Short mmCIF file of C-alpha atoms and ligand atoms in Angstrom, two decimals:
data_model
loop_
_atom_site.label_atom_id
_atom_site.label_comp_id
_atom_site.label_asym_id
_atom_site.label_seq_id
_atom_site.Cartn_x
_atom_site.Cartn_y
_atom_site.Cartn_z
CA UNK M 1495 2.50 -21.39 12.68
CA UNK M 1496 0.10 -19.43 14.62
CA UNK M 1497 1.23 -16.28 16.95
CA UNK M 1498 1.35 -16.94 20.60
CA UNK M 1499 1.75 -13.60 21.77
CA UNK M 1500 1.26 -10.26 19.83
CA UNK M 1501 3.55 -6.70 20.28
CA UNK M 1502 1.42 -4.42 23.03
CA UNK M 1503 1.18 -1.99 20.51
CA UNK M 1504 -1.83 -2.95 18.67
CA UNK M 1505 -3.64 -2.73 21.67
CA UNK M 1506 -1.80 0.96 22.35
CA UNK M 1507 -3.17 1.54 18.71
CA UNK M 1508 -6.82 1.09 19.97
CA UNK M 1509 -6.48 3.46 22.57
CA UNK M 1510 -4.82 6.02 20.61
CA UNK M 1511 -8.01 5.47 18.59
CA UNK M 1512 -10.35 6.12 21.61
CA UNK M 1513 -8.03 9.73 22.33
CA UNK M 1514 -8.82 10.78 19.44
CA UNK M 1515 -12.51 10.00 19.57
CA UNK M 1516 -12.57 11.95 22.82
CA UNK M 1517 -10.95 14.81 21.87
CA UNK M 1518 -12.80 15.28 19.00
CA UNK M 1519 -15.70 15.23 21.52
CA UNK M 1520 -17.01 12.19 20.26
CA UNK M 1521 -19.16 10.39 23.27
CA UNK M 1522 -19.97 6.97 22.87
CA UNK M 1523 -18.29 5.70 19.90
CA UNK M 1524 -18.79 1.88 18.41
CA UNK M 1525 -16.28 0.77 15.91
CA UNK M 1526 -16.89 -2.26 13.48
CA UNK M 1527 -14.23 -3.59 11.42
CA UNK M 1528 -14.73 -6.82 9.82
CA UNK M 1529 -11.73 -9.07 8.51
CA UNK M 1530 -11.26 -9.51 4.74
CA UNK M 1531 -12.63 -12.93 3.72
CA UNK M 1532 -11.47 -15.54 2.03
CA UNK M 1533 -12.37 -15.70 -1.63
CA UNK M 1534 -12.89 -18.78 -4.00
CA UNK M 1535 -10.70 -19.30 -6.54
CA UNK M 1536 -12.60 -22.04 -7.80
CA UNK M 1537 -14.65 -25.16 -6.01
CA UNK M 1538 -12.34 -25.38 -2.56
CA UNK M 1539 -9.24 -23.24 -3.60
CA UNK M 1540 -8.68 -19.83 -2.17
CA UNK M 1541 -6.66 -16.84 -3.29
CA UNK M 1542 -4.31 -16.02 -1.31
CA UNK M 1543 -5.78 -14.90 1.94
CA UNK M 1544 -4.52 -11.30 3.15
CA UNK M 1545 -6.12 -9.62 6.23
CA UNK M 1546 -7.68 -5.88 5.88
CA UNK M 1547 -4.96 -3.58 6.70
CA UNK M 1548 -6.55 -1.53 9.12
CA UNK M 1549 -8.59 -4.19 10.47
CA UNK M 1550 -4.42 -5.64 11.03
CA UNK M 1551 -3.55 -2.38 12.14
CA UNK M 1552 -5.72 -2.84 14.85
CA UNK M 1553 -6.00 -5.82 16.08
CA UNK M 1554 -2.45 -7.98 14.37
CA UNK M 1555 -5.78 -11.02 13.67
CA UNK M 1556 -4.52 -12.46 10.55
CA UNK M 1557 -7.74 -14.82 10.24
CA UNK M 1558 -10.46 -14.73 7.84
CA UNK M 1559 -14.07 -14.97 9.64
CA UNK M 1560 -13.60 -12.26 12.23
CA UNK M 1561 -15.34 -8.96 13.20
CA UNK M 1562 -13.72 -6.66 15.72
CA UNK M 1563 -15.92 -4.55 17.64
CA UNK M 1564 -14.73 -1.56 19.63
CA UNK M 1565 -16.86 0.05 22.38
CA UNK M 1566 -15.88 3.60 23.49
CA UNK M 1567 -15.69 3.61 27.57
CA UNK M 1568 -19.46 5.35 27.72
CA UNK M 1569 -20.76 3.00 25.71
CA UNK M 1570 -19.88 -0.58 27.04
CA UNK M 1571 -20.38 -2.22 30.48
CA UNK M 1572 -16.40 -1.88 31.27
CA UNK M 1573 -15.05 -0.70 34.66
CA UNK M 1574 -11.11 -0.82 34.02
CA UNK M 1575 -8.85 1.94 33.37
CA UNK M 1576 -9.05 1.39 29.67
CA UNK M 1577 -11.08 3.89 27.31
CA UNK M 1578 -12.14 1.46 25.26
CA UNK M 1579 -13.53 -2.63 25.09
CA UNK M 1580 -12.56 -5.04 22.52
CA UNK M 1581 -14.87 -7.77 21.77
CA UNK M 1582 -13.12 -10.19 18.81
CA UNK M 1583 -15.82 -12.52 17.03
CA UNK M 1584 -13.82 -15.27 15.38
CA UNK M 1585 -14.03 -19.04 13.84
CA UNK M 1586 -14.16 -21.01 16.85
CA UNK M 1587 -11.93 -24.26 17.46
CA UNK M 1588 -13.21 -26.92 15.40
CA UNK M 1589 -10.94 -30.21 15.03
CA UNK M 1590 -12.03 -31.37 12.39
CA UNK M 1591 -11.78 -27.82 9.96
CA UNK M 1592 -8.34 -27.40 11.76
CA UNK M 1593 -7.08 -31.12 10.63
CA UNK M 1594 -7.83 -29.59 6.65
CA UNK M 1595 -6.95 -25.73 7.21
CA UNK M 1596 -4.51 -25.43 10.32
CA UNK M 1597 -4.81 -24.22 13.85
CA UNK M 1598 -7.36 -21.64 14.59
CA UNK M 1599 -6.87 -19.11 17.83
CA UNK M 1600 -10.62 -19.53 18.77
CA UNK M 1601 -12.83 -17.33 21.55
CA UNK M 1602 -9.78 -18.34 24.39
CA UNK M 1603 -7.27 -17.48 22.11
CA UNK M 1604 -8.73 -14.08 20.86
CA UNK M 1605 -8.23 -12.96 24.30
CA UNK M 1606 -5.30 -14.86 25.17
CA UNK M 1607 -3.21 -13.89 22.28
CA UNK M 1608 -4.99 -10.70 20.72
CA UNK M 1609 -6.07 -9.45 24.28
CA UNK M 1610 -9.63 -9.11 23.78
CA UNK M 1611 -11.68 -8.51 26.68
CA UNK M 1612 -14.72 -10.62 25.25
CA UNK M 1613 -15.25 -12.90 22.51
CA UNK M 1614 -17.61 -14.87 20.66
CA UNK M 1615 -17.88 -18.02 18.29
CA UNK M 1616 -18.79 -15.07 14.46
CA UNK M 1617 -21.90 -16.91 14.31
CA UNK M 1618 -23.34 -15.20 17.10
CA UNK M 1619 -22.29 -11.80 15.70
CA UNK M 1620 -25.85 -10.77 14.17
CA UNK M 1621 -27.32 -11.98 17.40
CA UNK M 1622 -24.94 -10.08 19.72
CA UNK M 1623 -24.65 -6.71 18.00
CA UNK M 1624 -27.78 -4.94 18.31
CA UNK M 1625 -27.26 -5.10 21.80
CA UNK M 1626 -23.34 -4.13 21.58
CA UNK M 1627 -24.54 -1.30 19.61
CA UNK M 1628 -27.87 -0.37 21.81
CA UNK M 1629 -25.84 2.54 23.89
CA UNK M 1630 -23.69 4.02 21.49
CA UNK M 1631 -24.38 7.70 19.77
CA UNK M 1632 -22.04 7.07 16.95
CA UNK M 1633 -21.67 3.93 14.92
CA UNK M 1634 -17.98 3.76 12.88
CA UNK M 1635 -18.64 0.92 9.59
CA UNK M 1636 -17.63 1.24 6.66
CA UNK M 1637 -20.03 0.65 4.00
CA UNK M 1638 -19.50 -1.06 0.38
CA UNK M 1639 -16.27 -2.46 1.26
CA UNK M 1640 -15.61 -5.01 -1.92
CA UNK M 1641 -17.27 -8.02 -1.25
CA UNK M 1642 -19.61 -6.96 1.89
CA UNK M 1643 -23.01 -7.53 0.46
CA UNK M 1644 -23.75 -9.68 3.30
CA UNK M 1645 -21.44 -7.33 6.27
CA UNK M 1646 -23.53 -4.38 5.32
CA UNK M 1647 -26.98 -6.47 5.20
CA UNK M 1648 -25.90 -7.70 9.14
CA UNK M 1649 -25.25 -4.34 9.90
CA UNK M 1650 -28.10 -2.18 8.83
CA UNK M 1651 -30.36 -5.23 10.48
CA UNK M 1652 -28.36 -4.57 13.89
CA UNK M 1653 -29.25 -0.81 13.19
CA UNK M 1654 -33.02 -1.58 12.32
CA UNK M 1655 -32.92 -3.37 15.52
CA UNK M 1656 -31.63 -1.35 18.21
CA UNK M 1657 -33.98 1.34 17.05
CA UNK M 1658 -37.14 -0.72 17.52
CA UNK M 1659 -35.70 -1.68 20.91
CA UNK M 1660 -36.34 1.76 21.86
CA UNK M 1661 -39.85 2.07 21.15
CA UNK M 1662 -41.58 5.06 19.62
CA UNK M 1663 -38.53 7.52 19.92
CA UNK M 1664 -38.95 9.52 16.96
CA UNK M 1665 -35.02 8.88 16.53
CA UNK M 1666 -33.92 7.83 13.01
CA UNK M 1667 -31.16 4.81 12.74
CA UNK M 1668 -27.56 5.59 14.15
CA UNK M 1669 -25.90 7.71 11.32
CA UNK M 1670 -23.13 5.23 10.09
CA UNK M 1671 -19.62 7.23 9.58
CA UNK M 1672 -16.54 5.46 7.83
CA UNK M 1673 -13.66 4.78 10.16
CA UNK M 1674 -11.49 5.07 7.32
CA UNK M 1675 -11.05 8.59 7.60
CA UNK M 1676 -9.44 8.68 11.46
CA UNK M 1677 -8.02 5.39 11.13
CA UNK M 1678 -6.43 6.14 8.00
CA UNK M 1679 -4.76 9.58 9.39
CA UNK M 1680 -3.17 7.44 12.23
CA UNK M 1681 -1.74 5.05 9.70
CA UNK M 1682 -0.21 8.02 7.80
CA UNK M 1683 1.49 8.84 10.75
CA UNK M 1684 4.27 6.16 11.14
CA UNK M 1685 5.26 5.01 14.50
CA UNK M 1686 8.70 3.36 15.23
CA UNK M 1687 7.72 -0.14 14.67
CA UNK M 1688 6.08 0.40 11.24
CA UNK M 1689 9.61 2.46 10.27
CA UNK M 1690 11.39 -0.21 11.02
CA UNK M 1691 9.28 -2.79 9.06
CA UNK M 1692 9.27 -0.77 6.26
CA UNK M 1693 12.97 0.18 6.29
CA UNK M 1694 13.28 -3.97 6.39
CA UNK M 1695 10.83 -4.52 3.19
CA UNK M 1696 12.74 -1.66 1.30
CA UNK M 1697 16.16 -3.56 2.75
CA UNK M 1698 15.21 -6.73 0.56
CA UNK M 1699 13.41 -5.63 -2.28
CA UNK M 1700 16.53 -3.09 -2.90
CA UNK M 1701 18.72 -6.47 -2.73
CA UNK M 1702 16.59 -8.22 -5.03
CA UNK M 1703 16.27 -5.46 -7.30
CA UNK M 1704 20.05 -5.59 -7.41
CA UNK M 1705 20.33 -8.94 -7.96
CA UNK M 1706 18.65 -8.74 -11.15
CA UNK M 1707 21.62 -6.65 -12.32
CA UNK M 1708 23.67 -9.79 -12.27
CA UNK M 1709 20.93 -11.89 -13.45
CA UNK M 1710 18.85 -11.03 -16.25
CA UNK M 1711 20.19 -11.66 -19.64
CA UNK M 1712 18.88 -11.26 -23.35
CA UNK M 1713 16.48 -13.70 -24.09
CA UNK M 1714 14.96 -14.65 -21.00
CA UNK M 1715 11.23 -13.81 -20.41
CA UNK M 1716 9.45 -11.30 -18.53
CA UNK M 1717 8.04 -13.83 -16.53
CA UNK M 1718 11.13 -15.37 -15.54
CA UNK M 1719 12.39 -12.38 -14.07
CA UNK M 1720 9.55 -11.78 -12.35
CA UNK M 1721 10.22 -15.38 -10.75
CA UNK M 1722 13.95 -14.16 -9.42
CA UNK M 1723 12.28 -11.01 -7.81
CA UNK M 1724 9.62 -13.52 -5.78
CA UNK M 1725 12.56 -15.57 -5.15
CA UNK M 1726 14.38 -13.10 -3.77
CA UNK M 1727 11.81 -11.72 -2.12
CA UNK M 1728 10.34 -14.76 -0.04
CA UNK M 1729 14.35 -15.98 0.35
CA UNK M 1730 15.76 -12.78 2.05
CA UNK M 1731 11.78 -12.39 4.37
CA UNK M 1732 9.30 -10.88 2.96
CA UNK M 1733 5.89 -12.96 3.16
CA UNK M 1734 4.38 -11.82 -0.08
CA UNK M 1735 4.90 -9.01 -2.68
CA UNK M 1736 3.17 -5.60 -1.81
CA UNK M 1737 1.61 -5.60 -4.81
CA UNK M 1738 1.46 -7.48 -8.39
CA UNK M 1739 5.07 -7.09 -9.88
CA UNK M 1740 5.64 -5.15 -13.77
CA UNK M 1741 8.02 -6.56 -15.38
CA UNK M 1742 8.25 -4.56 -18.52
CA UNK M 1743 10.51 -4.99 -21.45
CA UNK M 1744 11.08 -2.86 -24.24
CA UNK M 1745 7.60 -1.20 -25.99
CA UNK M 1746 6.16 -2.76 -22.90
CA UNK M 1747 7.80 -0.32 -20.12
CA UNK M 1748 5.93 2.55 -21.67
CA UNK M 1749 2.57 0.75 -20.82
CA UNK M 1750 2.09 1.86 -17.04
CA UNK M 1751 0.40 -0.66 -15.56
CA UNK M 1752 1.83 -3.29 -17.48
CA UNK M 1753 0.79 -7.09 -16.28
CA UNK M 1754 1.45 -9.89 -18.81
CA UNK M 1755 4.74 -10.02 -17.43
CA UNK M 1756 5.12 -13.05 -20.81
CA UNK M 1757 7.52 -11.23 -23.47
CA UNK M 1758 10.94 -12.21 -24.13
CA UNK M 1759 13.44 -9.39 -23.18
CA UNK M 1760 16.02 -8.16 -26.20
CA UNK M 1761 19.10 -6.38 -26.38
CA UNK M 1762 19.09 -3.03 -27.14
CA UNK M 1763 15.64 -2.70 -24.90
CA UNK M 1764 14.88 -1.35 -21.78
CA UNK M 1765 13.58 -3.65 -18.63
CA UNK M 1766 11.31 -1.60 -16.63
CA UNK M 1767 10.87 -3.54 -13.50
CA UNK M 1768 8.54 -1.98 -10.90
CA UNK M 1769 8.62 -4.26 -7.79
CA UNK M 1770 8.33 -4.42 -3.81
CA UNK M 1771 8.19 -7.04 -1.06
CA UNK M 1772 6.00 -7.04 2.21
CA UNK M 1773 6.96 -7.22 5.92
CA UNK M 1774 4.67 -7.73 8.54
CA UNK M 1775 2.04 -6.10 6.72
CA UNK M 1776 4.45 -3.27 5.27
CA UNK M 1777 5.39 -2.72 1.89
CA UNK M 1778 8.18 -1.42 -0.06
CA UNK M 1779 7.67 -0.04 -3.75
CA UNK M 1780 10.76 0.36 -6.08
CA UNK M 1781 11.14 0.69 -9.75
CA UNK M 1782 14.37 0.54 -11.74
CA UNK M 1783 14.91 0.89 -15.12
CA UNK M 1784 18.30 -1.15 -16.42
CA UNK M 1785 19.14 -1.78 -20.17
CA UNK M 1786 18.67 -5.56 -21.27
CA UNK M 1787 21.88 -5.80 -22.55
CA UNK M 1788 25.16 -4.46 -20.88
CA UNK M 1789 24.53 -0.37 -22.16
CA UNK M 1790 21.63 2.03 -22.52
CA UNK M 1791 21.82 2.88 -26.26
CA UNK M 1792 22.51 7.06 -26.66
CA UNK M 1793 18.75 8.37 -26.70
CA UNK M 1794 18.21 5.95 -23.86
CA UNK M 1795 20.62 7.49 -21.78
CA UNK M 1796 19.79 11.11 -22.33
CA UNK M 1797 15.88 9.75 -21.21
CA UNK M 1798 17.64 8.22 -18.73
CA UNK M 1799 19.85 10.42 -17.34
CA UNK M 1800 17.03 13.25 -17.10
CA UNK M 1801 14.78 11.09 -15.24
CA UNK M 1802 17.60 10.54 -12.77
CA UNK M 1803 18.04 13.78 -12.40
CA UNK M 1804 14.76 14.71 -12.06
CA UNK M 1805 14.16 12.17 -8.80
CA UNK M 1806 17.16 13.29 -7.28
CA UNK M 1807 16.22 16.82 -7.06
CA UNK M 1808 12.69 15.63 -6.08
CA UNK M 1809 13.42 13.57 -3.40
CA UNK M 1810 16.31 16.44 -2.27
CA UNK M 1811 13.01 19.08 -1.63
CA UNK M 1812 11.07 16.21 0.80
CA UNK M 1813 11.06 18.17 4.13
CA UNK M 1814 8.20 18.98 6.59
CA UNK M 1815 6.41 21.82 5.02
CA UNK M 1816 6.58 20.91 1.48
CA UNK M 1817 3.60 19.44 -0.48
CA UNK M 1818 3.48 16.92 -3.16
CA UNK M 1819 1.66 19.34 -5.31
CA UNK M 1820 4.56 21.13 -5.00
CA UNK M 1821 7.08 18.36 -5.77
CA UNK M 1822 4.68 17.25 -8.43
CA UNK M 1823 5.39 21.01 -10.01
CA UNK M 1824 8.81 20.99 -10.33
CA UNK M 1825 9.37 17.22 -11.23
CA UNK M 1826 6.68 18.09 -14.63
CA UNK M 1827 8.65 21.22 -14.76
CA UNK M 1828 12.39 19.57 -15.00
CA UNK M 1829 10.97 16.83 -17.10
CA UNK M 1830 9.53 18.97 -19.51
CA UNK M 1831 12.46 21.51 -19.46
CA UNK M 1832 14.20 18.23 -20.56
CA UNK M 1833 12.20 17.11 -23.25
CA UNK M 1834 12.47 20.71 -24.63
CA UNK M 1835 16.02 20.16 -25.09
CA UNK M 1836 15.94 16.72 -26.51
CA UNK M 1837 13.48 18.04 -29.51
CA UNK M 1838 10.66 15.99 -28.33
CA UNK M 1839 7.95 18.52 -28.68
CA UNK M 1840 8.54 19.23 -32.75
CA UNK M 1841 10.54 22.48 -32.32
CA UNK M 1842 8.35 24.12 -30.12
CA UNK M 1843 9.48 27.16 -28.55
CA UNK M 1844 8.39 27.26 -25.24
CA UNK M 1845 8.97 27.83 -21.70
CA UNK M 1846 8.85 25.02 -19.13
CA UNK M 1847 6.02 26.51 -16.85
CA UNK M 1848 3.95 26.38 -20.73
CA UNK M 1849 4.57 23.14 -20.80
CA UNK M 1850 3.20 22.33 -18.06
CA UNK M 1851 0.98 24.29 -17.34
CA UNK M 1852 -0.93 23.66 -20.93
CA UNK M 1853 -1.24 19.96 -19.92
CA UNK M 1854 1.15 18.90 -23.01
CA UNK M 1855 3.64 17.27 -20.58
CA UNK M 1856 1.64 14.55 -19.91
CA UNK M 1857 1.99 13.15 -23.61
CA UNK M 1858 5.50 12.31 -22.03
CA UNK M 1859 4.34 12.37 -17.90
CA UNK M 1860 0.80 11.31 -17.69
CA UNK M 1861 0.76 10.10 -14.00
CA UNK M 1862 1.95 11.67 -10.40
CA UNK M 1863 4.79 12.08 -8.40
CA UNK M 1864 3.78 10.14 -5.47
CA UNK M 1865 1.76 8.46 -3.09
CA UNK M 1866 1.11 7.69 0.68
CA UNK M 1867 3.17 4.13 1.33
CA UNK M 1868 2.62 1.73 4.42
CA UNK M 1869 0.62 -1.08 5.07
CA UNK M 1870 -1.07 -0.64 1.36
CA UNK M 1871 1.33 0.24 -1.60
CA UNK M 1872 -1.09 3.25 -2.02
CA UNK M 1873 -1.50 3.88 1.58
CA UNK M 1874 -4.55 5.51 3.74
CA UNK M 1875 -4.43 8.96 4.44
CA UNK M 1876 -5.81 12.36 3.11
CA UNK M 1877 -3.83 13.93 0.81
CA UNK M 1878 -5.83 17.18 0.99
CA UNK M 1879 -6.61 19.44 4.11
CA UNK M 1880 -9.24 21.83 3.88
CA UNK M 1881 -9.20 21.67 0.15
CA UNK M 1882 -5.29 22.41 -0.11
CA UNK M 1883 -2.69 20.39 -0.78
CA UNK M 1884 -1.10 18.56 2.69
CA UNK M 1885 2.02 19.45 3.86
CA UNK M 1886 4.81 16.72 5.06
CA UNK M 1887 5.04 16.21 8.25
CA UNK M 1888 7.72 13.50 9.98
CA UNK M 1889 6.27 10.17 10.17
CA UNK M 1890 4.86 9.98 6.91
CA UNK M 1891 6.15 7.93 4.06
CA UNK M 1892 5.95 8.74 0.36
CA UNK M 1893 6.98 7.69 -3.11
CA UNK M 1894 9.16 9.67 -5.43
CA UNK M 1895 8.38 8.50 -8.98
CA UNK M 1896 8.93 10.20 -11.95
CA UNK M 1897 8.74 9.34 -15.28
CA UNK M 1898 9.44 9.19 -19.01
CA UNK M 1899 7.63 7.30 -21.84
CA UNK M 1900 7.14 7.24 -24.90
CA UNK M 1901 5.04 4.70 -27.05
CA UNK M 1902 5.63 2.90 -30.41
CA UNK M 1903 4.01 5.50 -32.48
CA UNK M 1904 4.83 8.79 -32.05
CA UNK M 1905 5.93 10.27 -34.70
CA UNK M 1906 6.87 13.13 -33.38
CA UNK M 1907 10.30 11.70 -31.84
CA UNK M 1908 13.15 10.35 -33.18
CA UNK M 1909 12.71 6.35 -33.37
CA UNK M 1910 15.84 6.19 -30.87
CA UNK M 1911 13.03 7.95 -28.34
CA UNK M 1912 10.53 5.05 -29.10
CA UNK M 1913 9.05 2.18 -26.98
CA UNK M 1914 11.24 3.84 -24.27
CA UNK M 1915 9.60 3.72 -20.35
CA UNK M 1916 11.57 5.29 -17.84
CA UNK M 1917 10.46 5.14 -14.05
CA UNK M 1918 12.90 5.21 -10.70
CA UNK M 1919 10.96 5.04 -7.78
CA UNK M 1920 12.41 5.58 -3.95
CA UNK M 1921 10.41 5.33 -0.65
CA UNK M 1922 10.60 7.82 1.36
CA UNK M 1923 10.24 9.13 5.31
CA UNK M 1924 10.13 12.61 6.66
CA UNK M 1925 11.80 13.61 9.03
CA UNK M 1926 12.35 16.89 11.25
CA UNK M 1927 14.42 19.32 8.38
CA UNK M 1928 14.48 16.75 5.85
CA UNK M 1929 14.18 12.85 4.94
CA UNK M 1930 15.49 9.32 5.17
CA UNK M 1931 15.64 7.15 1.91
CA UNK M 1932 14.09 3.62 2.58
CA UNK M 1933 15.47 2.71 -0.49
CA UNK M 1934 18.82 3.94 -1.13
CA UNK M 1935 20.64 0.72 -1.49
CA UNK M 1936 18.72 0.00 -4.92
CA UNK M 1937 21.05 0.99 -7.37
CA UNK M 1938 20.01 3.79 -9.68
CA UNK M 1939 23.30 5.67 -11.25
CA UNK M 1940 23.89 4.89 -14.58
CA UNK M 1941 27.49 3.93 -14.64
CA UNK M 1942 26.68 1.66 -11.46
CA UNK M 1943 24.25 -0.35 -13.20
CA UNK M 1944 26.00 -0.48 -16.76
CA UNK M 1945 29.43 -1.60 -14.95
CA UNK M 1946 27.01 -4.30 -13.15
CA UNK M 1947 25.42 -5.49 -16.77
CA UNK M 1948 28.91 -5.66 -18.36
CA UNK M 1949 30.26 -7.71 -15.62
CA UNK M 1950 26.77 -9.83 -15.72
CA UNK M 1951 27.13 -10.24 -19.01
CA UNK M 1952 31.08 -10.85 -20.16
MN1 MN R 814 4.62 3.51 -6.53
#
């Protein structure tokens, strides 16, 4: 089914964009953002097409084969009120390609639907742009995106061109900046309609991560587990999964970017299971950790129960002001005060702060805290200012994540430590004096989830 009308806030998006341009004091700006393509699988089979986030942001095109070019007010032949022009280059109608591939918007419905002011069939793009570009001062592309050999070629062409067009200026060609940067800074911002998206994603995939309370037993494979989560997912709304799913049993959930998703699950193991569904574009990114039978044996739960109390506390200090350096600190510093007490590091005497500050927690700890979430599971947005660490601000969303594994052979630990991975992950907003959790409904305390395993189970 194709959209016949859009929400006016992608175009409010592009002139948010244009503000910003002209406060910076940035005359003449051209934006181009091309559309991800789609890529072979083999002969005439795809992968699964997904649009460019920001180029989604911007313009809610969910078509491969489009380029969207923005034109400050300066530097393009409009009269209206608006700061800004959007011309759409897209696949024009075509019967017969839409009989094998489905409907296509076209040039009328480009401005019909996506409300550009112009538009073209994309294979006049290389034609068109030197003279879209010919009166801007500053050119917004970004270069070396994967797969843009040819984008970049077109581009640098259009460049080469307009320059000749002016004769013997002396200029050089139009300094290329990546739109990334301001793009990405609005996107870390969250406006209403992206909260509630993502509040709707982290709705679902906390349901579905429930469900697999009930439904995984011994014996089943990773895989198959990984099949109730799509299910879920795609059942309950989401249109796709935010991201490949782990499904991690036993020695497995100490692996962190575990993939097979292909070993059968025992009792007495752990299932790490680090999942999240999409929503209009938004994701949600959960992991639980749940014992494959009906109980976390007793080093399990003392792993357990300190990574639990770990994220608690962590996502407790979220407010504005804060930085995830900071909440990064005190997560390695709880974790290792932690593993201190459980004997992990051989009898070593040591302070917490040590620990930590020597590097030796990441034997135990090796990756962050968090990350920026949105429209990508690891979202746009700077996480430094100035070379220091950001501080929260409401309106952005962030992962609290911490960890605990422990592979097959170290020695070091008991063997009731072994093949343990530990990870519960929440999404999380700021707000003014604190936080909302996206994600609260996905069960986490221990009791909870061994009371739902024995009654799974019995
Ligand atoms: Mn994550």
């Amino acid at each position: 089914m194709i959209k016949t009308s859009i929400p006016s806030y992608f175009a409010h998006r592009r002139s948010r964009l244009f503000e910003g341009f002209s406060k910076q004091k940035v005359d003449g700006a051209a934006v181009v953002l091309f559309s991800n393509q789609e890529l072979t699988r083999n002969h005439d089979v795809h992968f699964l097409f997904r649009q460019d986030s920001s180029f989604y942001y911007l313009t809610g095109l969910d078509e491969p084969g489009s380029v969207c070019v923005l034109l400050s007010k300066e530097a393009s032949s409009l009269s209206a009120a608006k700061n800004h022009e959007t011309i759409l280059f897209v696949a024009p109608k075509d019967e017969e390609k839409e009989l094998w591939e489905g409907e296509r918007y076209g040039v009328e419905g480009a401005m019909r639907v996506f409300g550009a002011d112009r538009s073209y069939p994309l294979a006049e793009l290389g034609q068109r742009l030197p003279e879209l570009l010919s009166t801007a001062n500053r050119l917004f592309y970004r270069l070396n995106r994967p797969h843009s050999e040819h984008e970049d070629r077109l581009m640098i062409e259009a460049l080469e061109k307009c320059k000749k067009a002016q004769g013997r200026s002396g200029k050089a060609l139009m300094t290329v900046e990546d739109p990334q940067i301001v793009i990405g800074e609005m996107r870390l911002f969250k406006a209403p309609e992206e909260i509630e998206l993502m509040r709707r994603a982290s709705k679902i995939s906390a349901a579905a991560h429930n469900s697999l309370l009930r439904e995984v037993k011994p014996g089943m494979n990773e895989s198959q587990v990984e099949a109730l989560i799509d299910f879920h997912f795609r059942k309950d709304g989401c249109e796709r999964n935010a991201y490949p799913s782990i499904v991690a049993g036993g020695k497995n959930a100490a692996c962190l970017h575990y993939r097979r998703n292909n070993e059968i699950l025992r009792d007495g193991d752990i299932l790490l299971v680090d999942a999240g569904g999409e929503c209009d574009y938004y994701a949600a990114d959960i992991t639980r950790t749940i014992p494959v039978g009906a109980k976390f044996s007793g080093d399990q739960t003392k792993a357990y129960d300190l990574v639990l109390k770990t994220q608690k506390m962590a996502i407790e200090m979220v407010k504005p002001g804060v930085s995830m350096v900071q909440i990064h600190r005190a997560v390695s510093e709880s974790l290792a005060e932690g593993c201190l007490q459980l004997g992990l590091f051989n009898g070593l005497q040591s302070s917490p702060a040590d620990v930590v500050a020597s590097g030796a927690i990441k034997r135990y700890y090796p990756h962050q805290t968090s990350h920026w979430l949105g429209m990508d599971v690891h979202d746009a947005g700077l996480y430094q200012l100035n070379g220091e660490p950001r501080l929260l601000e409401p309106g952005m969303v962030l992962t609290i994540e911490p960890g605990f594994y422990v592979q097959a052979n170290n020695e070091q630990v008991a063997p009731g430590f072994r093949n343990i991975g530990i990870r519960i992950e929440d999404d999380i907003l700021v707000v003014a004096g604190g936080y909302e959790n996206f994600t609260l409904d996905a069960i986490k305390e221990r009791a909870q989830i061994e009371s739902e395993r024995a009654k799974a189970l019995k």
